[in-house]
Coordinates of C-alpha atoms in Angstrom, one line a residue:
X19 CA -19.7 11.8 -30.3
X20 CA -19.3 15.0 -30.3
X21 CA -15.5 14.6 -32.3
X22 CA -15.4 11.4 -34.2
X23 CA -11.8 12.2 -35.4
X24 CA -11.1 13.4 -32.7
X25 CA -8.2 10.6 -32.5
X26 CA -6.6 12.1 -35.9
X27 CA -6.7 15.5 -35.1
X28 CA -4.8 15.9 -31.8
X29 CA -1.8 14.0 -30.6
X30 CA -1.9 11.7 -26.9
X31 CA -0.9 14.4 -24.6
X32 CA -0.6 13.5 -20.5
X33 CA 0.1 14.9 -17.5
X34 CA 3.0 16.4 -16.9
X35 CA 5.7 14.8 -14.6
X36 CA 8.4 16.4 -12.2
X37 CA 11.3 16.4 -13.2
X38 CA 13.0 13.2 -10.3
X39 CA 15.9 14.7 -9.6
X40 CA 13.8 17.0 -8.2
X41 CA 10.7 15.7 -6.9
X42 CA 12.9 12.7 -4.9
X43 CA 13.7 15.7 -2.4
X44 CA 9.5 15.3 -1.1
X45 CA 7.1 12.7 -0.7
X46 CA 4.7 15.0 -2.9
X47 CA 2.9 13.9 -5.7
X48 CA 4.7 15.1 -8.8
X49 CA 2.6 14.7 -12.0
X50 CA 1.0 18.4 -13.1
X51 CA -2.8 17.8 -15.2
X52 CA -2.7 19.9 -18.2
X53 CA -5.3 23.1 -19.1
X54 CA -9.1 22.4 -19.2
X55 CA -8.2 23.4 -23.3
X56 CA -5.8 21.1 -23.6
X57 CA -7.6 18.1 -21.0
X58 CA -10.8 18.7 -23.7
X59 CA -8.3 17.7 -26.8
X60 CA -7.1 15.0 -25.4
X61 CA -11.4 13.9 -24.6
X62 CA -12.9 14.6 -28.3
X63 CA -9.2 11.4 -28.9
X64 CA -11.9 9.3 -27.7
X65 CA -13.5 7.6 -30.9
X66 CA -16.7 5.9 -28.8
X67 CA -16.0 2.5 -30.6
X68 CA -18.9 0.5 -31.7
X69 CA -17.2 -2.5 -29.4
X70 CA -15.3 -0.2 -26.6
X71 CA -12.4 -3.0 -25.4
X72 CA -11.5 -0.4 -23.2
X73 CA -14.6 -1.5 -20.3
X74 CA -15.0 -5.2 -21.3
X75 CA -12.3 -6.3 -19.1
X76 CA -11.4 -9.4 -21.1
X77 CA -9.1 -12.5 -19.7
X78 CA -6.8 -13.2 -22.3
X79 CA -3.9 -15.7 -21.9
X80 CA -4.0 -15.7 -18.0
X81 CA -4.4 -12.3 -17.9
X82 CA -6.8 -8.9 -17.9
X83 CA -7.2 -6.6 -20.5
X84 CA -10.1 -4.0 -20.3
X85 CA -10.8 -1.9 -17.2
X86 CA -12.5 -4.5 -14.7
X87 CA -16.0 -2.0 -12.7
X88 CA -15.9 -2.0 -16.9
X89 CA -16.5 2.7 -16.5
X90 CA -18.4 3.4 -19.2
X91 CA -14.9 5.4 -21.0
X92 CA -15.9 6.8 -24.1
X93 CA -19.3 8.2 -22.5
X94 CA -17.1 10.5 -20.1
X95 CA -14.3 11.0 -22.6
X96 CA -17.2 12.7 -24.6
X97 CA -18.5 14.2 -21.4
X98 CA -14.5 15.6 -21.3
X99 CA -15.0 17.1 -24.9
X100 CA -17.6 18.8 -24.3
X101 CA -17.2 20.7 -22.0
X102 CA -19.9 19.3 -19.1
X103 CA -17.6 18.4 -15.3
X104 CA -21.2 17.4 -14.1
X105 CA -22.0 15.7 -16.0
X106 CA -18.7 13.5 -17.2
X107 CA -18.8 12.6 -13.1
X108 CA -22.2 11.4 -13.8
X109 CA -20.9 8.6 -16.0
X110 CA -17.9 7.6 -14.2
X111 CA -19.2 7.0 -9.9
X112 CA -21.7 5.1 -11.4
X113 CA -18.9 2.5 -12.1
X114 CA -15.6 3.4 -9.9
X115 CA -16.6 5.1 -6.7
X116 CA -13.2 6.2 -5.9
X117 CA -11.9 7.3 -9.4
X118 CA -9.0 9.4 -7.2
X119 CA -7.8 6.3 -6.0
X120 CA -8.0 4.1 -9.6
X121 CA -6.4 7.6 -11.3
X122 CA -3.1 7.2 -9.5
X123 CA -2.8 3.9 -9.4
X124 CA -3.8 1.5 -11.9
X125 CA -1.9 0.1 -14.6
X126 CA -4.4 1.6 -16.4
X127 CA -5.3 -1.7 -18.5
X128 CA -8.2 0.8 -20.9
X129 CA -6.0 1.8 -23.2
X130 CA -4.0 -1.3 -23.0
X131 CA -7.3 -2.2 -24.8
X132 CA -7.9 1.0 -26.6
X133 CA -7.7 0.4 -30.3
X134 CA -6.0 3.8 -30.8
X135 CA -3.6 1.8 -29.1
X136 CA -3.6 -0.5 -32.5
X137 CA -1.2 1.8 -35.5
X138 CA -0.7 4.7 -32.6
X139 CA -1.0 6.0 -29.1
X140 CA -3.9 5.0 -26.9
X141 CA -6.4 7.3 -25.4
X142 CA -5.3 9.1 -22.2
X143 CA -7.5 7.8 -20.0
X144 CA -6.3 7.9 -16.5
X145 CA -5.0 11.3 -16.8
X146 CA -8.5 12.2 -17.4
X147 CA -10.1 10.5 -15.8
X148 CA -8.0 11.9 -12.9
X149 CA -9.3 15.4 -14.1
X150 CA -12.4 13.9 -14.1
X151 CA -13.1 13.5 -10.1
X152 CA -10.5 16.2 -9.5
X153 CA -12.8 19.1 -11.0
X154 CA -15.9 16.7 -9.1
X155 CA -14.1 18.4 -5.8
X156 CA -12.7 21.5 -6.9
X157 CA -15.9 22.2 -8.2
X158 CA -18.2 20.6 -4.2
X159 CA -19.7 18.5 -7.1
X160 CA -18.3 15.5 -4.5
X161 CA -21.0 16.3 -1.6
X162 CA -22.8 13.0 1.2
X163 CA -25.3 10.9 -0.4
X164 CA -27.0 10.4 2.7
X165 CA -29.7 7.6 2.4
X166 CA -33.1 8.5 3.0
X167 CA -34.2 5.6 3.7
X168 CA -32.2 2.3 5.8
X169 CA -32.7 -0.9 7.1
X170 CA -32.5 -1.6 9.6
X171 CA -30.4 -4.1 8.9
X172 CA -25.9 -4.0 10.1
X173 CA -23.3 -5.2 8.5
X174 CA -19.5 -5.7 10.0
X175 CA -16.7 -5.0 7.3
X176 CA -13.4 -6.2 8.7
X177 CA -10.8 -4.6 6.9
X178 CA -10.9 -0.7 5.1
X179 CA -8.4 -0.8 2.6
X180 CA -10.2 -0.7 -1.5
X181 CA -12.8 -3.8 -1.7
X182 CA -13.5 -3.0 2.6
X183 CA -14.0 0.1 1.0
X184 CA -15.8 -0.3 -2.2
X185 CA -18.3 -2.5 -0.2
X186 CA -19.4 -0.4 2.3
X187 CA -20.0 2.1 0.2
X188 CA -22.0 0.2 -1.3
X189 CA -24.2 -0.9 0.9
X190 CA -24.2 2.2 2.8
X191 CA -25.5 3.4 -0.5
X192 CA -28.4 0.2 -0.5
X193 CA -29.1 1.8 3.6
X194 CA -28.1 -0.7 5.2
X195 CA -25.8 0.2 8.4
X196 CA -22.4 -0.4 8.1
X197 CA -19.3 0.3 10.8
X198 CA -16.0 -0.8 9.4
X199 CA -13.0 -2.3 11.2
X200 CA -10.0 -1.4 10.0
X201 CA -6.5 -2.8 12.5
X202 CA -3.8 0.1 11.5
X203 CA -5.0 3.7 13.3
X204 CA -5.7 5.3 10.1
X205 CA -8.4 3.6 7.9
X206 CA -7.5 2.9 4.3
X207 CA -6.1 0.1 4.4
X208 CA -3.1 -0.7 1.8
X209 CA -4.4 2.6 0.0
X210 CA -3.4 4.7 3.5
X211 CA 0.3 2.1 4.9
X212 CA 0.9 0.2 1.8
X213 CA 1.6 2.6 -1.8
X214 CA 3.9 5.9 -0.6
X215 CA 2.5 9.4 -0.5
X216 CA 4.8 10.9 -3.8
X217 CA 2.0 7.7 -6.3
X218 CA -1.1 8.8 -3.6
X219 CA -1.3 11.9 -1.4
X220 CA -2.8 10.9 2.4
X221 CA -5.1 13.1 2.5
X222 CA -6.7 12.3 -1.0
X223 CA -7.4 8.9 1.3
X224 CA -8.6 10.7 4.3
X225 CA -10.6 12.9 2.8
X226 CA -13.0 10.1 0.6
X227 CA -12.7 8.0 4.3
X228 CA -14.3 11.7 5.6
X229 CA -17.1 12.2 2.6
X230 CA -17.8 8.1 3.7
X231 CA -18.3 8.9 7.7
X232 CA -20.8 12.3 6.3
X233 CA -22.4 9.0 4.1
X234 CA -23.0 7.3 7.6
X235 CA -20.5 4.7 7.7
X236 CA -18.8 4.0 11.1
X237 CA -15.2 3.3 11.0
X238 CA -13.4 2.1 14.0
X239 CA -9.7 1.9 14.5
X240 CA -6.7 -0.3 16.7
X241 CA -9.9 -2.5 16.2
X242 CA -7.7 -5.9 15.2
X243 CA -10.8 -8.9 14.2
X244 CA -8.8 -12.1 16.1
X245 CA -6.8 -10.6 18.1
X246 CA -9.1 -7.9 20.2
X247 CA -12.4 -7.8 18.8
X248 CA -13.7 -11.5 18.9
X249 CA -15.5 -13.0 15.7
X250 CA -17.8 -15.0 17.5
X251 CA -19.0 -10.8 19.0
X252 CA -19.1 -10.3 15.7
X253 CA -21.3 -12.8 13.6
X254 CA -23.4 -12.4 17.0
X255 CA -23.8 -8.5 16.9
X256 CA -24.4 -8.4 12.6
X257 CA -26.0 -9.7 10.1
X258 CA -23.4 -10.1 7.7
X259 CA -19.5 -9.4 8.3
X260 CA -17.6 -9.2 5.1
X261 CA -14.0 -9.8 5.6
X262 CA -12.3 -7.9 3.4
X263 CA -8.8 -8.4 5.2
X264 CA -6.2 -8.8 1.7
X265 CA -3.6 -10.9 1.2
X266 CA -0.4 -9.5 3.7
X267 CA 1.3 -12.7 4.6
X268 CA 4.3 -11.8 3.2
X269 CA 6.3 -14.8 1.3
X270 CA 9.6 -15.1 2.5
X271 CA 13.5 -15.8 0.8
X272 CA 14.1 -19.3 3.7
X273 CA 17.6 -17.0 3.4
X274 CA 20.1 -19.0 6.8
X275 CA 20.4 -16.5 9.1
X276 CA 17.6 -14.5 8.1
X277 CA 15.4 -14.7 10.4
X278 CA 18.2 -13.5 13.2
X279 CA 20.0 -10.7 11.0
X280 CA 19.3 -7.0 11.6
X281 CA 18.9 -4.9 8.1
X282 CA 15.8 -7.1 6.4
X283 CA 12.9 -5.9 5.9
X284 CA 10.0 -7.6 4.2
X285 CA 8.7 -4.7 1.8
X286 CA 5.2 -4.4 3.4
X287 CA 6.8 -3.2 7.0
X288 CA 9.3 -0.9 5.2
X289 CA 6.7 1.5 3.2
X290 CA 4.9 0.7 6.2
X291 CA 7.2 2.4 8.5
X292 CA 8.1 5.2 5.6
X293 CA 4.6 6.4 5.5
X294 CA 4.6 6.9 9.1
X295 CA 7.4 8.2 9.9
X296 CA 6.4 11.6 6.9
X297 CA 2.8 11.1 7.5
X298 CA 4.3 12.5 12.2
X299 CA 6.1 14.4 10.2
X300 CA 9.5 12.2 12.2
X301 CA 11.0 8.8 11.6
X302 CA 8.6 6.2 13.4
X303 CA 10.5 4.3 16.8
X304 CA 12.2 1.7 16.0
X305 CA 12.0 2.2 11.9
X306 CA 14.8 0.9 10.4
X307 CA 15.6 3.7 7.3
X308 CA 17.4 3.5 4.1
X309 CA 19.6 6.1 5.1
X310 CA 22.9 6.1 3.8
X311 CA 23.3 2.4 2.6
X312 CA 23.4 0.0 -0.2
X313 CA 19.6 -1.9 -1.0
X314 CA 18.8 -4.7 -1.9
X315 CA 15.1 -4.9 -3.3
X316 CA 14.1 -8.8 -4.0
X317 CA 10.9 -7.9 -6.6
X318 CA 10.1 -6.4 -10.1
X319 CA 6.9 -5.4 -9.8
X320 CA 4.8 -1.9 -8.5
X321 CA 5.6 -2.4 -4.8
X322 CA 9.5 -3.8 -5.4
X323 CA 9.2 -0.3 -8.0
X324 CA 7.6 1.4 -4.7
X325 CA 11.0 0.6 -2.7
X326 CA 13.0 2.0 -4.8
X327 CA 11.2 5.4 -4.7
X328 CA 11.4 5.7 -1.0
X329 CA 14.2 4.0 -0.7
X330 CA 16.2 7.3 -3.0
X331 CA 14.2 9.7 -0.7
X332 CA 15.8 9.1 1.6
X333 CA 19.2 9.4 0.7
X334 CA 20.4 5.1 0.3
X335 CA 23.8 4.7 -1.2
X336 CA 22.9 2.9 -4.0
X337 CA 19.8 0.6 -5.2
X338 CA 19.9 -2.4 -6.1
X339 CA 16.5 -4.6 -8.2
X340 CA 16.1 -8.4 -8.7
X341 CA 13.9 -10.0 -11.2
X342 CA 13.4 -13.4 -11.1
X343 CA 11.6 -13.4 -14.5
X344 CA 14.5 -12.2 -17.6
X345 CA 13.9 -9.1 -19.2
X346 CA 10.3 -8.5 -21.0
X347 CA 10.4 -7.1 -24.9
X348 CA 10.4 -3.0 -25.2
X349 CA 8.4 -4.6 -28.1
X350 CA 5.1 -6.6 -28.3
X351 CA 5.3 -9.9 -29.7
X352 CA 4.1 -11.8 -32.3
X353 CA 2.3 -14.1 -30.4
X354 CA 1.2 -10.8 -27.5
X355 CA -1.6 -9.6 -30.2
X356 CA -4.0 -6.4 -29.2
X357 CA -6.0 -6.3 -27.4
X358 CA -3.9 -9.1 -24.9
X359 CA -1.9 -7.1 -22.6
X360 CA 1.2 -6.4 -23.3
X361 CA 4.2 -7.5 -21.9
X362 CA 7.0 -5.2 -22.8
X363 CA 9.4 -3.5 -20.6
X364 CA 8.1 -0.8 -18.7
X365 CA 10.2 2.1 -16.8
X366 CA 8.1 2.7 -13.5
X367 CA 9.0 6.1 -11.6
X368 CA 10.8 4.9 -8.5
X369 CA 13.3 2.7 -11.4
X370 CA 13.7 6.4 -13.4
X371 CA 14.5 8.2 -10.5
X372 CA 17.2 5.7 -9.6
X373 CA 18.4 5.7 -13.8
X374 CA 18.5 10.1 -12.6
X375 CA 20.7 9.5 -9.7
X376 CA 23.6 6.6 -10.0
X377 CA 22.7 6.7 -14.2
X378 CA 22.0 3.4 -15.1
X379 CA 18.5 0.8 -14.6
X380 CA 19.0 -0.4 -10.6
X381 CA 17.5 -3.9 -12.3
X382 CA 18.9 -6.9 -12.9
X383 CA 17.3 -9.2 -14.1
X384 CA 17.1 -13.2 -13.4
X385 CA 18.2 -13.1 -10.6
X386 CA 18.2 -14.2 -6.8
X387 CA 19.6 -13.7 -3.1
X388 CA 20.5 -16.9 -2.4
X389 CA 22.9 -16.6 1.1
X390 CA 22.9 -14.0 2.7
X391 CA 26.5 -12.0 4.7
X392 CA 26.7 -10.8 7.6
X393 CA 29.2 -9.6 10.6
X394 CA 28.4 -8.9 14.0
X395 CA 24.5 -9.8 13.4
X396 CA 24.2 -6.7 10.6
X397 CA 23.5 -7.6 7.6
X398 CA 26.2 -6.9 5.2
X399 CA 26.3 -8.1 1.5
X400 CA 24.3 -10.6 -0.8
X401 CA 25.0 -13.5 -2.7
X402 CA 22.9 -13.3 -5.6
X403 CA 22.3 -16.3 -8.5
X404 CA 21.5 -15.7 -11.7
X405 CA 17.8 -18.3 -12.4
X406 CA 16.3 -19.5 -15.0
X407 CA 12.7 -21.5 -14.9
X408 CA 12.1 -25.3 -15.8
X409 CA 9.0 -26.5 -16.5
X410 CA 8.1 -24.0 -14.2
X411 CA 10.4 -24.3 -12.0
X412 CA 13.5 -22.2 -10.7
X413 CA 16.4 -23.3 -11.3
X414 CA 19.8 -21.2 -10.4
X415 CA 22.6 -21.3 -12.3
X416 CA 26.3 -22.5 -11.7
X417 CA 29.0 -20.3 -11.5
X418 CA 27.2 -17.5 -11.9
X419 CA 26.7 -16.1 -8.1
X420 CA 28.0 -11.9 -7.1
X421 CA 28.2 -10.4 -4.4
X422 CA 26.7 -7.1 -3.4
X423 CA 27.2 -5.0 -0.4
X424 CA 23.8 -4.9 1.4
X425 CA 23.2 -3.1 4.7
X426 CA 18.5 -2.5 3.6
X427 CA 18.1 -6.1 1.5
X428 CA 13.5 -5.3 1.2
X429 CA 11.4 -8.4 0.1
X430 CA 9.3 -7.3 -1.5
X431 CA 8.3 -11.6 -3.9
X432 CA 4.5 -11.1 -4.0
X433 CA 2.2 -12.5 -1.1
X434 CA 0.5 -16.3 0.7
X435 CA -2.5 -15.0 1.3
X436 CA -4.5 -13.8 4.5
X437 CA -3.1 -14.7 8.0
X438 CA -3.0 -17.4 10.0
X439 CA -5.0 -15.4 12.9
X440 CA -7.6 -14.0 11.1
X441 CA -9.1 -17.3 9.1
X442 CA -8.3 -19.2 12.7
X443 CA -10.7 -16.9 14.2
X444 CA -13.5 -17.3 11.6
X445 CA -12.0 -20.8 10.9
X446 CA -11.9 -20.7 7.0
X447 CA -10.8 -23.0 4.7
X448 CA -8.2 -21.0 3.0
X449 CA -7.5 -23.1 -0.8
X450 CA -3.1 -21.3 -1.1
X451 CA -4.2 -18.9 1.4
X452 CA -7.2 -17.2 0.0
X453 CA -10.7 -18.0 2.1
X454 CA -13.0 -20.4 -0.3
X455 CA -16.2 -19.6 -0.8
X456 CA -19.1 -21.4 -2.1
X457 CA -19.0 -21.6 -6.3
X458 CA -18.6 -18.5 -7.9
X459 CA -20.0 -16.4 -4.5
X460 CA -18.2 -14.2 -2.7
X461 CA -20.5 -16.6 0.3
X462 CA -18.3 -18.6 2.9
X463 CA -20.9 -19.7 5.1
X464 CA -24.1 -18.4 6.3
X465 CA -24.0 -14.5 6.5
X466 CA -20.6 -14.7 6.4
X467 CA -18.6 -13.0 3.1
X468 CA -14.8 -12.9 1.8
X469 CA -13.5 -10.4 -0.9
X470 CA -10.5 -8.4 -2.5
X471 CA -7.1 -9.9 -2.6
X472 CA -8.5 -12.5 0.2
X473 CA -10.8 -13.2 -1.4
X474 CA -9.1 -13.5 -4.8
X475 CA -5.7 -13.3 -4.6
X476 CA -3.1 -10.1 -4.3
X477 CA -3.9 -8.6 -7.7
X478 CA -5.0 -4.7 -8.3
X479 CA -6.7 -1.5 -6.1
X480 CA -9.2 -1.4 -9.3
X481 CA -10.5 -5.9 -8.6
X482 CA -10.8 -4.8 -4.9
X483 CA -12.8 -2.7 -5.7
X484 CA -15.1 -4.8 -8.2
X485 CA -14.8 -7.8 -5.7
X486 CA -15.8 -5.1 -3.3
X487 CA -19.5 -3.8 -4.8
X488 CA -20.4 -7.2 -6.6
X489 CA -20.0 -8.9 -3.2
X490 CA -21.9 -6.1 -1.3
X491 CA -24.8 -7.1 -3.8
X492 CA -24.6 -11.3 -2.6
X493 CA -24.8 -9.4 0.2
X494 CA -28.0 -7.0 -0.2
X495 CA -29.8 -10.3 -1.3
X496 CA -28.9 -12.3 1.4
X497 CA -30.3 -9.3 3.8
X498 CA -33.2 -8.2 2.0
X499 CA -33.8 -11.6 0.4
X500 CA -33.5 -9.7 -3.0
X501 CA -31.0 -7.1 -4.6
X502 CA -31.0 -3.5 -6.3
X503 CA -27.6 -3.2 -6.4

């Protein structure tokens, strides 16, 4: 390493963040990068550990710690310190095809496994990654890589989310002809419509799609395989088909009367409509807005937090986020040592903004919605109840009921798996909503594969990218009889 004692000399410094009360006035990204010299010092903090847990992707006690992509983190941290942006970029994209996505939306599994974090502050790996890819584009280093030799094989990828893009990118670079089929009007899947613009600017997604098109990948939008396009025709016209359709079947609360009540939305629909409005600079026809409404969000994860932030930007009257699990501790418990993923309290950007606006944390723990109250068919209030878990089952606590005013109820309670029409179109066997594949494989049957959330279940963008890349390797071997990926 260029600076083997940097972790002793320099303190962790993160990218700047715009004040919450200012940033909620628009849908723009709000992180402010460090200067080049400040970033060099952050790169110098990396110790190049003998066993770099940051890139290990260990599965400990049911959770991943370390990067699933096995990014060569110490190598490009050192190149940052040495001032070699081209070298840093080369080492980064060797394992991660889309660092502009992961450096914005990943919860930084790498940092939680950083050895510096045992007795101090971990290296700012995610911010460093952001700087490397930002420099790559700014300096003109991210040019189309057009394969010089084509294999004569054709692959169809159904779905253009992170796993679909990763599979398409790798197979195209291998020399196969790749066409991606996306049911929405723009490519990107979850990246385009499932993550708000202030977290991942859609210009960043569009830039990557444009680069992939220049490299030879063909994108078909408004192409809903299983509905507007025959699954049988796709399998006939291509040498291999990869299903990267996500886990889009949202989990319902099954509340009495909810089917007919106006004002109840799944988070995925709410966020999609909000992003469409931002891109069109006007409210989408028929879309529901949080403006002037008391909003209750069921779900304490990343999606629920994104909904909180979006509601604030739509000028909601109030926002409450219900979480069924207990409030985690502020520090690691004794049974949660490093390098395990820290099960600790985290206040994300949306919750920070809600605190700034309303003066209190929007989250209420161990609580869910038990019933709804309507007036003339419109949602008026929700009845909440405290819950706890016994033998893995949720139990409602008697006498804990409360009534919250609510004109908009957003359900962000997770996903059950792929949608029924997709599995029916390809005659898939499902296990808990996931496509069943051969053991330790992405292969469903001859020349048909699945990757991402559709294969793994609801997970992180970084895992979807890893799934897409690993699946591409199997597809390549299926097509060529061997693989060098």
